[in-house]
Amino acid sequence: MDFELNHEQKALREAVRDFANEVVTPGAKERDHSHEFPLEIMKQMGELGFLGVPYPEEYGGAGFDTLSYAITVEEIARADGSLALGLAAHISLGCGPIYYFGSEEQKHKYLTPLASGQGFGAFGLTEPGAGSDAGGTRTVARLDGDEWVINGSKIYCTNGRVARTTVITARTDRGSGESSGISSFIVENGTPGYTVGKDEDKMGLRSSITSPLFFQDCRIPYENLLGKEGAGFKQFLAILDGGRISIGAMAVGLGQAALEAALKYSQERHQFNQPISNFQAIQFKLADMATQLEAARLLVWRAAWLKDTHQPFGKAAAMGKLFASEVAERACHQAIQIHGGMGYTTEMPVERYYRDVRLTEIGEGTSEIQRIVIARHLLREAKSNI
């Protein structure tokens, strides 16, 4: 086992960290308060190649691997969880379906501008009646000549309002009621019949855009079908597996930011004529935070490594996302506890980390869904060994 990052991965981490410290961190607090989407920063990230980190150069990407992608998300999350979420949704959910299931023509037409930073991608999956049960999709797509006519709605779409293209799921077999009747489609912003509703006012990640999408007789070309008709359910399950790696990395980044803030404050805050870092109660909190976050990071990195080496990674991704999100939530909780009353005010960033990290236990499948995914893998493995 070799846990050493290679030269390219180290250089990328350093570049992303410098960018995060110099460009992202300074305005993160103000953007959170104003709910302002960091459009210019996202554009800068595109110019630097961050928006296409794990995709080949032939499709506008930077040509790095999944582990490099996880590192990128973690470093951005240390500075601003909202920006990290926008980045992760763009790469995993907006670009991923096109890269893994699109034709060469679709990749060059839609993936290349996204991966090269000319626009942002999004993924419309969740509906009012289809959350954890994503197979309950009710949005429909009807074939009319050489066009698909889409009717329905999506909710909680990250990057929805600003996306250049959005991949959505819709039922193409209304009679079956089965997951096999779901297909995936590429919809371009500005298509007649496609509208975006009012952005959600969220507890955390408030400068990340989360939008409802509406389709009323929205017509798209037949060739905007992604992959085979009826394959949408299997496609989004595979995309969510990969996306869990990035959400796990995001959780680690937020937890790391909380740890660093708590470590700094514990050395500056004096009580009983000494810094509170001298007290064993504080030291134990810091030690637990650091140990658990390092374990979470390794779980996430292992899932990324399995994906990069073309091995099954679904169980590892679910484990990494589950553990990282819950560990990071505890780290953010303890960071506020170390700050005391000051940590409960908006003067300190730890209250923002605590609000932001909460979504990591929900997005890309709740913690409960992750446990179901892991258990199903375990049971299948047990049966195969009999």
CSV table of C-alpha atoms in Angstrom, one decimal:
chain,number,residue,atom,x,y,z
A,1,MET,CA,0.0,0.0,0.0
A,2,ASP,CA,1.3,3.4,-1.0
A,3,PHE,CA,-0.5,6.4,0.5
A,4,GLU,CA,1.8,8.9,-1.2
A,5,LEU,CA,0.3,11.3,-3.7
A,6,ASN,CA,2.1,11.6,-7.0
A,7,HIS,CA,3.8,14.7,-8.2
A,8,GLU,CA,0.8,15.9,-10.3
A,9,GLN,CA,-1.6,15.3,-7.5
A,10,LYS,CA,0.6,17.3,-5.1
A,11,ALA,CA,1.0,20.1,-7.5
A,12,LEU,CA,-2.8,20.3,-8.1
A,13,ARG,CA,-3.5,20.3,-4.4
A,14,GLU,CA,-1.1,23.1,-3.9
A,15,ALA,CA,-2.6,25.1,-6.8
A,16,VAL,CA,-6.2,24.6,-5.6
A,17,ARG,CA,-5.2,25.4,-2.0
A,18,ASP,CA,-3.5,28.7,-3.0
A,19,PHE,CA,-6.5,29.6,-5.2
A,20,ALA,CA,-8.9,28.8,-2.3
A,21,ASN,CA,-6.9,30.8,0.3
A,22,GLU,CA,-6.4,33.8,-2.0
A,23,VAL,CA,-9.6,34.0,-4.0
A,24,VAL,CA,-12.3,31.9,-2.4
A,25,THR,CA,-11.9,32.4,1.4
A,26,PRO,CA,-12.0,36.3,1.5
A,27,GLY,CA,-15.6,36.7,0.4
A,28,ALA,CA,-17.1,33.4,1.6
A,29,LYS,CA,-18.8,34.9,4.7
A,30,GLU,CA,-20.3,37.8,2.7
A,31,ARG,CA,-21.6,35.5,0.0
A,32,ASP,CA,-23.2,33.3,2.6
A,33,HIS,CA,-25.0,36.3,4.1
A,34,SER,CA,-26.1,37.8,0.7
A,35,HIS,CA,-26.8,34.4,-0.9
A,36,GLU,CA,-24.7,35.6,-3.9
A,37,PHE,CA,-23.6,32.9,-6.3
A,38,PRO,CA,-19.9,33.2,-7.0
A,39,LEU,CA,-20.2,33.4,-10.7
A,40,GLU,CA,-16.9,35.1,-11.3
A,41,ILE,CA,-15.0,32.7,-9.1
A,42,MET,CA,-16.6,29.7,-10.9
A,43,LYS,CA,-15.5,31.3,-14.2
A,44,GLN,CA,-11.9,31.6,-12.9
A,45,MET,CA,-12.0,28.0,-11.8
A,46,GLY,CA,-13.0,27.1,-15.3
A,47,GLU,CA,-10.1,29.0,-16.7
A,48,LEU,CA,-7.7,27.1,-14.4
A,49,GLY,CA,-9.1,23.8,-15.5
A,50,PHE,CA,-10.8,22.9,-12.2
A,51,LEU,CA,-14.2,22.4,-13.7
A,52,GLY,CA,-13.0,19.6,-15.8
A,53,VAL,CA,-10.4,18.0,-13.5
A,54,PRO,CA,-11.2,14.3,-14.0
A,55,TYR,CA,-12.1,14.4,-17.7
A,56,PRO,CA,-9.8,13.8,-20.8
A,57,GLU,CA,-8.3,16.7,-22.6
A,58,GLU,CA,-10.0,15.7,-25.8
A,59,TYR,CA,-13.3,16.7,-24.2
A,60,GLY,CA,-12.0,19.9,-22.7
A,61,GLY,CA,-10.9,18.4,-19.4
A,62,ALA,CA,-7.7,18.7,-17.4
A,63,GLY,CA,-6.9,15.0,-17.7
A,64,PHE,CA,-6.5,14.2,-14.0
A,65,ASP,CA,-8.0,11.2,-12.1
A,66,THR,CA,-10.8,10.8,-9.6
A,67,LEU,CA,-8.4,11.1,-6.6
A,68,SER,CA,-7.3,14.4,-7.9
A,69,TYR,CA,-11.0,15.4,-8.2
A,70,ALA,CA,-11.6,14.5,-4.6
A,71,ILE,CA,-8.6,16.5,-3.5
A,72,THR,CA,-9.8,19.5,-5.5
A,73,VAL,CA,-13.3,19.4,-3.9
A,74,GLU,CA,-11.8,19.0,-0.4
A,75,GLU,CA,-9.6,22.0,-0.8
A,76,ILE,CA,-12.4,24.2,-2.1
A,77,ALA,CA,-14.7,23.1,0.7
A,78,ARG,CA,-12.1,24.2,3.2
A,79,ALA,CA,-12.7,27.7,2.0
A,80,ASP,CA,-16.4,27.6,0.9
A,81,GLY,CA,-18.8,24.7,1.1
A,82,SER,CA,-21.2,26.4,-1.3
A,83,LEU,CA,-18.6,26.7,-4.0
A,84,ALA,CA,-17.5,23.1,-3.4
A,85,LEU,CA,-21.0,21.9,-3.9
A,86,GLY,CA,-21.4,23.8,-7.1
A,87,LEU,CA,-18.2,22.3,-8.4
A,88,ALA,CA,-19.1,18.8,-7.3
A,89,ALA,CA,-22.6,19.0,-8.9
A,90,HIS,CA,-21.1,20.4,-12.1
A,91,ILE,CA,-18.4,17.7,-12.5
A,92,SER,CA,-20.2,14.6,-11.1
A,93,LEU,CA,-23.8,15.2,-12.0
A,94,GLY,CA,-23.7,17.7,-14.9
A,95,CYS,CA,-20.7,16.3,-16.8
A,96,GLY,CA,-20.7,12.7,-15.6
A,97,PRO,CA,-23.8,11.4,-17.3
A,98,ILE,CA,-22.6,12.8,-20.7
A,99,TYR,CA,-19.1,11.5,-20.3
A,100,TYR,CA,-20.1,8.0,-19.2
A,101,PHE,CA,-23.2,7.4,-21.3
A,102,GLY,CA,-23.2,10.0,-24.1
A,103,SER,CA,-22.3,9.4,-27.7
A,104,GLU,CA,-19.1,11.0,-29.2
A,105,GLU,CA,-21.2,13.7,-30.8
A,106,GLN,CA,-22.9,14.5,-27.4
A,107,LYS,CA,-19.6,14.6,-25.7
A,108,HIS,CA,-18.1,17.0,-28.1
A,109,LYS,CA,-21.2,19.2,-28.3
A,110,TYR,CA,-22.2,19.3,-24.6
A,111,LEU,CA,-19.3,17.9,-22.4
A,112,THR,CA,-16.5,19.9,-24.0
A,113,PRO,CA,-17.9,23.4,-23.2
A,114,LEU,CA,-18.7,22.2,-19.6
A,115,ALA,CA,-15.4,20.6,-18.9
A,116,SER,CA,-13.5,23.5,-20.4
A,117,GLY,CA,-15.3,26.0,-18.2
A,118,GLN,CA,-17.5,27.7,-20.8
A,119,GLY,CA,-20.6,26.8,-18.8
A,120,PHE,CA,-22.0,24.9,-15.9
A,121,GLY,CA,-23.8,21.6,-15.7
A,122,ALA,CA,-26.6,20.4,-13.5
A,123,PHE,CA,-28.6,17.2,-12.9
A,124,GLY,CA,-32.4,17.1,-12.5
A,125,LEU,CA,-33.4,13.9,-10.6
A,126,THR,CA,-35.3,14.7,-7.4
A,127,GLU,CA,-39.1,15.4,-7.6
A,128,PRO,CA,-41.7,16.4,-5.0
A,129,GLY,CA,-42.8,12.7,-4.9
A,130,ALA,CA,-39.4,11.1,-5.8
A,131,GLY,CA,-36.6,11.7,-3.3
A,132,SER,CA,-34.8,8.6,-1.9
A,133,ASP,CA,-37.2,6.7,-4.1
A,134,ALA,CA,-35.8,8.2,-7.3
A,135,GLY,CA,-37.4,5.4,-9.2
A,136,GLY,CA,-40.7,7.1,-8.5
A,137,THR,CA,-40.1,9.7,-11.2
A,138,ARG,CA,-43.2,11.2,-12.6
A,139,THR,CA,-41.8,13.6,-15.2
A,140,VAL,CA,-42.6,12.1,-18.6
A,141,ALA,CA,-41.1,12.3,-22.0
A,142,ARG,CA,-43.3,11.4,-25.0
A,143,LEU,CA,-41.8,10.8,-28.5
A,144,ASP,CA,-43.5,13.0,-31.1
A,145,GLY,CA,-41.9,12.5,-34.5
A,146,ASP,CA,-38.2,13.3,-34.1
A,147,GLU,CA,-38.7,15.2,-30.8
A,148,TRP,CA,-39.2,14.3,-27.2
A,149,VAL,CA,-41.9,16.3,-25.4
A,150,ILE,CA,-41.2,16.6,-21.7
A,151,ASN,CA,-43.7,17.5,-19.0
A,152,GLY,CA,-43.1,17.5,-15.2
A,153,SER,CA,-40.9,19.1,-12.6
A,154,LYS,CA,-37.7,18.7,-10.6
A,155,ILE,CA,-36.7,20.1,-7.3
A,156,TYR,CA,-33.4,20.8,-5.4
A,157,CYS,CA,-31.4,21.1,-8.6
A,158,THR,CA,-27.9,22.4,-7.7
A,159,ASN,CA,-26.7,25.0,-10.3
A,160,GLY,CA,-30.2,24.8,-11.9
A,161,ARG,CA,-30.6,28.5,-12.7
A,162,VAL,CA,-27.1,29.0,-14.0
A,163,ALA,CA,-26.6,25.7,-15.8
A,164,ARG,CA,-25.8,25.8,-19.5
A,165,THR,CA,-27.1,22.2,-19.9
A,166,THR,CA,-29.0,20.0,-17.5
A,167,VAL,CA,-29.3,16.2,-17.6
A,168,ILE,CA,-32.8,15.1,-16.4
A,169,THR,CA,-34.6,11.8,-15.9
A,170,ALA,CA,-38.1,11.3,-17.3
A,171,ARG,CA,-40.4,8.4,-17.7
A,172,THR,CA,-40.7,7.2,-21.3
A,173,ASP,CA,-42.9,4.3,-20.5
A,174,ARG,CA,-45.8,5.7,-18.6
A,175,GLY,CA,-47.7,2.4,-18.4
A,176,SER,CA,-45.0,0.2,-16.7
A,177,GLY,CA,-44.5,2.1,-13.5
A,178,GLU,CA,-41.2,0.4,-13.3
A,179,SER,CA,-37.6,1.8,-13.1
A,180,SER,CA,-37.0,0.3,-16.5
A,181,GLY,CA,-39.3,3.0,-18.0
A,182,ILE,CA,-37.0,5.9,-17.0
A,183,SER,CA,-34.6,7.5,-19.5
A,184,SER,CA,-32.1,10.4,-19.3
A,185,PHE,CA,-32.1,13.5,-21.5
A,186,ILE,CA,-29.9,16.5,-22.1
A,187,VAL,CA,-31.8,19.8,-21.9
A,188,GLU,CA,-30.2,23.1,-22.9
A,189,ASN,CA,-30.9,26.3,-21.0
A,190,GLY,CA,-33.4,28.5,-22.9
A,191,THR,CA,-35.3,25.6,-24.5
A,192,PRO,CA,-38.9,26.7,-24.9
A,193,GLY,CA,-41.1,25.1,-22.3
A,194,TYR,CA,-38.2,24.8,-19.8
A,195,THR,CA,-38.3,27.2,-17.0
A,196,VAL,CA,-36.5,27.6,-13.7
A,197,GLY,CA,-38.3,28.6,-10.5
A,198,LYS,CA,-37.3,30.6,-7.5
A,199,ASP,CA,-34.1,29.5,-5.8
A,200,GLU,CA,-34.5,27.7,-2.5
A,201,ASP,CA,-33.7,29.7,0.7
A,202,LYS,CA,-31.6,27.1,2.5
A,203,MET,CA,-30.2,26.6,6.0
A,204,GLY,CA,-26.7,26.4,4.8
A,205,LEU,CA,-24.6,26.5,1.5
A,206,ARG,CA,-26.6,29.6,0.9
A,207,SER,CA,-24.5,31.0,-2.0
A,208,SER,CA,-25.0,27.7,-3.9
A,209,ILE,CA,-27.9,27.8,-6.2
A,210,THR,CA,-30.7,25.2,-5.7
A,211,SER,CA,-33.6,25.6,-8.1
A,212,PRO,CA,-36.8,23.9,-9.1
A,213,LEU,CA,-37.2,23.1,-12.8
A,214,PHE,CA,-40.4,23.0,-14.7
A,215,PHE,CA,-41.2,21.4,-18.1
A,216,GLN,CA,-44.4,22.2,-20.0
A,217,ASP,CA,-44.5,20.7,-23.5
A,218,CYS,CA,-40.7,21.2,-23.6
A,219,ARG,CA,-39.5,19.9,-26.9
A,220,ILE,CA,-35.9,18.6,-27.4
A,221,PRO,CA,-34.4,16.7,-30.4
A,222,TYR,CA,-34.5,12.9,-30.4
A,223,GLU,CA,-30.7,12.8,-30.3
A,224,ASN,CA,-30.8,14.4,-26.8
A,225,LEU,CA,-31.7,11.1,-25.4
A,226,LEU,CA,-28.7,10.0,-23.3
A,227,GLY,CA,-27.7,6.4,-24.0
A,228,LYS,CA,-30.5,3.9,-24.5
A,229,GLU,CA,-34.2,4.5,-23.9
A,230,GLY,CA,-35.1,3.0,-20.5
A,231,ALA,CA,-31.6,3.0,-19.2
A,232,GLY,CA,-31.9,6.1,-17.1
A,233,PHE,CA,-32.4,4.3,-13.7
A,234,LYS,CA,-29.2,2.3,-14.0
A,235,GLN,CA,-27.4,5.4,-15.3
A,236,PHE,CA,-28.2,7.6,-12.3
A,237,LEU,CA,-27.4,4.9,-9.8
A,238,ALA,CA,-23.9,4.7,-11.4
A,239,ILE,CA,-23.6,8.5,-11.4
A,240,LEU,CA,-24.6,8.7,-7.7
A,241,ASP,CA,-22.0,6.2,-6.8
A,242,GLY,CA,-19.3,8.4,-8.3
A,243,GLY,CA,-20.9,11.6,-6.9
A,244,ARG,CA,-20.7,10.2,-3.4
A,245,ILE,CA,-16.9,10.4,-3.6
A,246,SER,CA,-17.1,14.1,-4.1
A,247,ILE,CA,-19.6,14.7,-1.4
A,248,GLY,CA,-17.4,12.7,1.0
A,249,ALA,CA,-14.5,14.9,0.0
A,250,MET,CA,-16.6,18.0,0.5
A,251,ALA,CA,-17.5,16.8,4.0
A,252,VAL,CA,-13.8,16.2,4.8
A,253,GLY,CA,-12.9,19.7,3.6
A,254,LEU,CA,-15.6,21.3,5.8
A,255,GLY,CA,-14.5,19.2,8.8
A,256,GLN,CA,-10.9,20.1,8.2
A,257,ALA,CA,-11.8,23.8,8.1
A,258,ALA,CA,-13.6,23.4,11.4
A,259,LEU,CA,-10.6,21.6,13.0
A,260,GLU,CA,-8.2,24.2,11.8
A,261,ALA,CA,-10.4,27.0,13.2
A,262,ALA,CA,-10.8,25.2,16.5
A,263,LEU,CA,-7.1,24.6,16.8
A,264,LYS,CA,-6.3,28.2,16.1
A,265,TYR,CA,-8.9,29.6,18.5
A,266,SER,CA,-7.9,27.2,21.3
A,267,GLN,CA,-4.4,28.7,21.3
A,268,GLU,CA,-5.7,32.2,21.3
A,269,ARG,CA,-8.5,32.0,23.8
A,270,HIS,CA,-7.3,32.3,27.4
A,271,GLN,CA,-9.2,31.1,30.5
A,272,PHE,CA,-7.8,30.6,34.0
A,273,ASN,CA,-4.7,32.5,32.9
A,274,GLN,CA,-3.7,30.1,30.1
A,275,PRO,CA,-4.8,29.1,26.6
A,276,ILE,CA,-7.6,26.7,26.6
A,277,SER,CA,-5.5,24.4,24.4
A,278,ASN,CA,-3.7,23.5,27.6
A,279,PHE,CA,-6.8,21.7,28.9
A,280,GLN,CA,-7.1,18.0,28.4
A,281,ALA,CA,-10.8,18.3,27.6
A,282,ILE,CA,-10.0,20.5,24.6
A,283,GLN,CA,-7.0,18.4,23.6
A,284,PHE,CA,-9.2,15.3,23.5
A,285,LYS,CA,-11.7,17.0,21.2
A,286,LEU,CA,-9.0,18.1,18.8
A,287,ALA,CA,-7.3,14.7,18.8
A,288,ASP,CA,-10.7,12.9,18.1
A,289,MET,CA,-11.5,15.4,15.3
A,290,ALA,CA,-8.1,15.0,13.6
A,291,THR,CA,-8.1,11.2,13.9
A,292,GLN,CA,-11.7,10.8,12.6
A,293,LEU,CA,-11.2,13.2,9.7
A,294,GLU,CA,-8.0,11.4,8.6
A,295,ALA,CA,-9.8,8.1,8.6
A,296,ALA,CA,-12.6,9.7,6.6
A,297,ARG,CA,-10.2,11.1,4.1
A,298,LEU,CA,-8.6,7.7,3.6
A,299,LEU,CA,-12.0,6.1,3.0
A,300,VAL,CA,-12.8,8.7,0.4
A,301,TRP,CA,-9.5,8.4,-1.3
A,302,ARG,CA,-9.8,4.6,-1.3
A,303,ALA,CA,-13.1,4.8,-3.1
A,304,ALA,CA,-11.5,7.2,-5.6
A,305,TRP,CA,-8.6,4.8,-6.1
A,306,LEU,CA,-10.9,1.9,-6.8
A,307,LYS,CA,-12.7,3.9,-9.4
A,308,ASP,CA,-9.5,5.0,-11.0
A,309,THR,CA,-8.3,1.4,-11.2
A,310,HIS,CA,-11.6,0.2,-12.7
A,311,GLN,CA,-12.6,-1.9,-9.7
A,312,PRO,CA,-16.0,-2.0,-8.1
A,313,PHE,CA,-16.3,1.1,-5.9
A,314,GLY,CA,-20.0,1.4,-5.0
A,315,LYS,CA,-19.7,0.0,-1.5
A,316,ALA,CA,-16.5,2.0,-0.8
A,317,ALA,CA,-18.1,5.2,-2.1
A,318,ALA,CA,-21.1,4.7,0.2
A,319,MET,CA,-18.9,4.0,3.1
A,320,GLY,CA,-16.7,7.0,2.5
A,321,LYS,CA,-19.6,9.3,2.1
A,322,LEU,CA,-21.5,8.0,5.1
A,323,PHE,CA,-18.5,8.1,7.4
A,324,ALA,CA,-17.1,11.4,6.2
A,325,SER,CA,-20.4,13.2,6.4
A,326,GLU,CA,-21.1,12.0,10.0
A,327,VAL,CA,-17.5,12.6,11.2
A,328,ALA,CA,-17.4,16.0,9.6
A,329,GLU,CA,-20.7,16.9,11.3
A,330,ARG,CA,-19.2,15.9,14.7
A,331,ALA,CA,-16.1,17.9,13.9
A,332,CYS,CA,-18.1,21.1,13.1
A,333,HIS,CA,-20.2,20.5,16.3
A,334,GLN,CA,-17.1,20.2,18.5
A,335,ALA,CA,-15.5,23.2,16.8
A,336,ILE,CA,-18.4,25.3,18.0
A,337,GLN,CA,-18.2,23.8,21.4
A,338,ILE,CA,-14.5,24.8,21.6
A,339,HIS,CA,-15.4,28.3,20.6
A,340,GLY,CA,-18.1,28.5,23.2
A,341,GLY,CA,-20.5,31.4,22.9
A,342,MET,CA,-18.3,33.0,20.2
A,343,GLY,CA,-18.8,29.9,18.0
A,344,TYR,CA,-22.6,30.5,18.0
A,345,THR,CA,-22.2,33.9,16.5
A,346,THR,CA,-21.6,34.8,12.8
A,347,GLU,CA,-18.3,36.4,13.8
A,348,MET,CA,-16.7,33.0,13.5
A,349,PRO,CA,-16.8,30.8,10.5
A,350,VAL,CA,-17.5,27.6,12.5
A,351,GLU,CA,-21.2,28.4,12.6
A,352,ARG,CA,-21.2,28.5,8.8
A,353,TYR,CA,-19.3,25.2,8.6
A,354,TYR,CA,-21.9,23.6,10.8
A,355,ARG,CA,-24.8,24.7,8.7
A,356,ASP,CA,-23.0,23.8,5.5
A,357,VAL,CA,-21.9,20.3,6.5
A,358,ARG,CA,-25.4,19.3,7.3
A,359,LEU,CA,-26.3,18.7,3.7
A,360,THR,CA,-23.5,16.1,3.2
A,361,GLU,CA,-25.7,13.7,5.2
A,362,ILE,CA,-28.6,14.2,2.8
A,363,GLY,CA,-27.2,14.9,-0.7
A,364,GLU,CA,-26.3,12.1,-3.0
A,365,GLY,CA,-28.4,9.8,-0.8
A,366,THR,CA,-29.1,10.2,2.9
A,367,SER,CA,-27.1,8.4,5.5
A,368,GLU,CA,-29.9,6.0,5.8
A,369,ILE,CA,-29.7,5.2,2.1
A,370,GLN,CA,-26.0,4.8,2.4
A,371,ARG,CA,-26.5,2.1,5.0
A,372,ILE,CA,-28.9,0.3,2.8
A,373,VAL,CA,-26.5,0.5,-0.1
A,374,ILE,CA,-23.7,-0.9,2.1
A,375,ALA,CA,-25.8,-3.6,3.6
A,376,ARG,CA,-27.0,-4.8,0.1
A,377,HIS,CA,-23.4,-5.0,-1.0
A,378,LEU,CA,-22.5,-7.0,2.1
A,379,LEU,CA,-25.4,-9.4,1.6
A,380,ARG,CA,-24.6,-10.0,-2.1
A,381,GLU,CA,-21.0,-10.7,-1.2
A,382,ALA,CA,-22.0,-13.1,1.5
A,383,LYS,CA,-24.3,-15.0,-0.9
A,384,SER,CA,-21.5,-15.2,-3.6
A,385,ASN,CA,-19.2,-16.8,-1.0
A,386,ILE,CA,-21.6,-19.6,-0.1
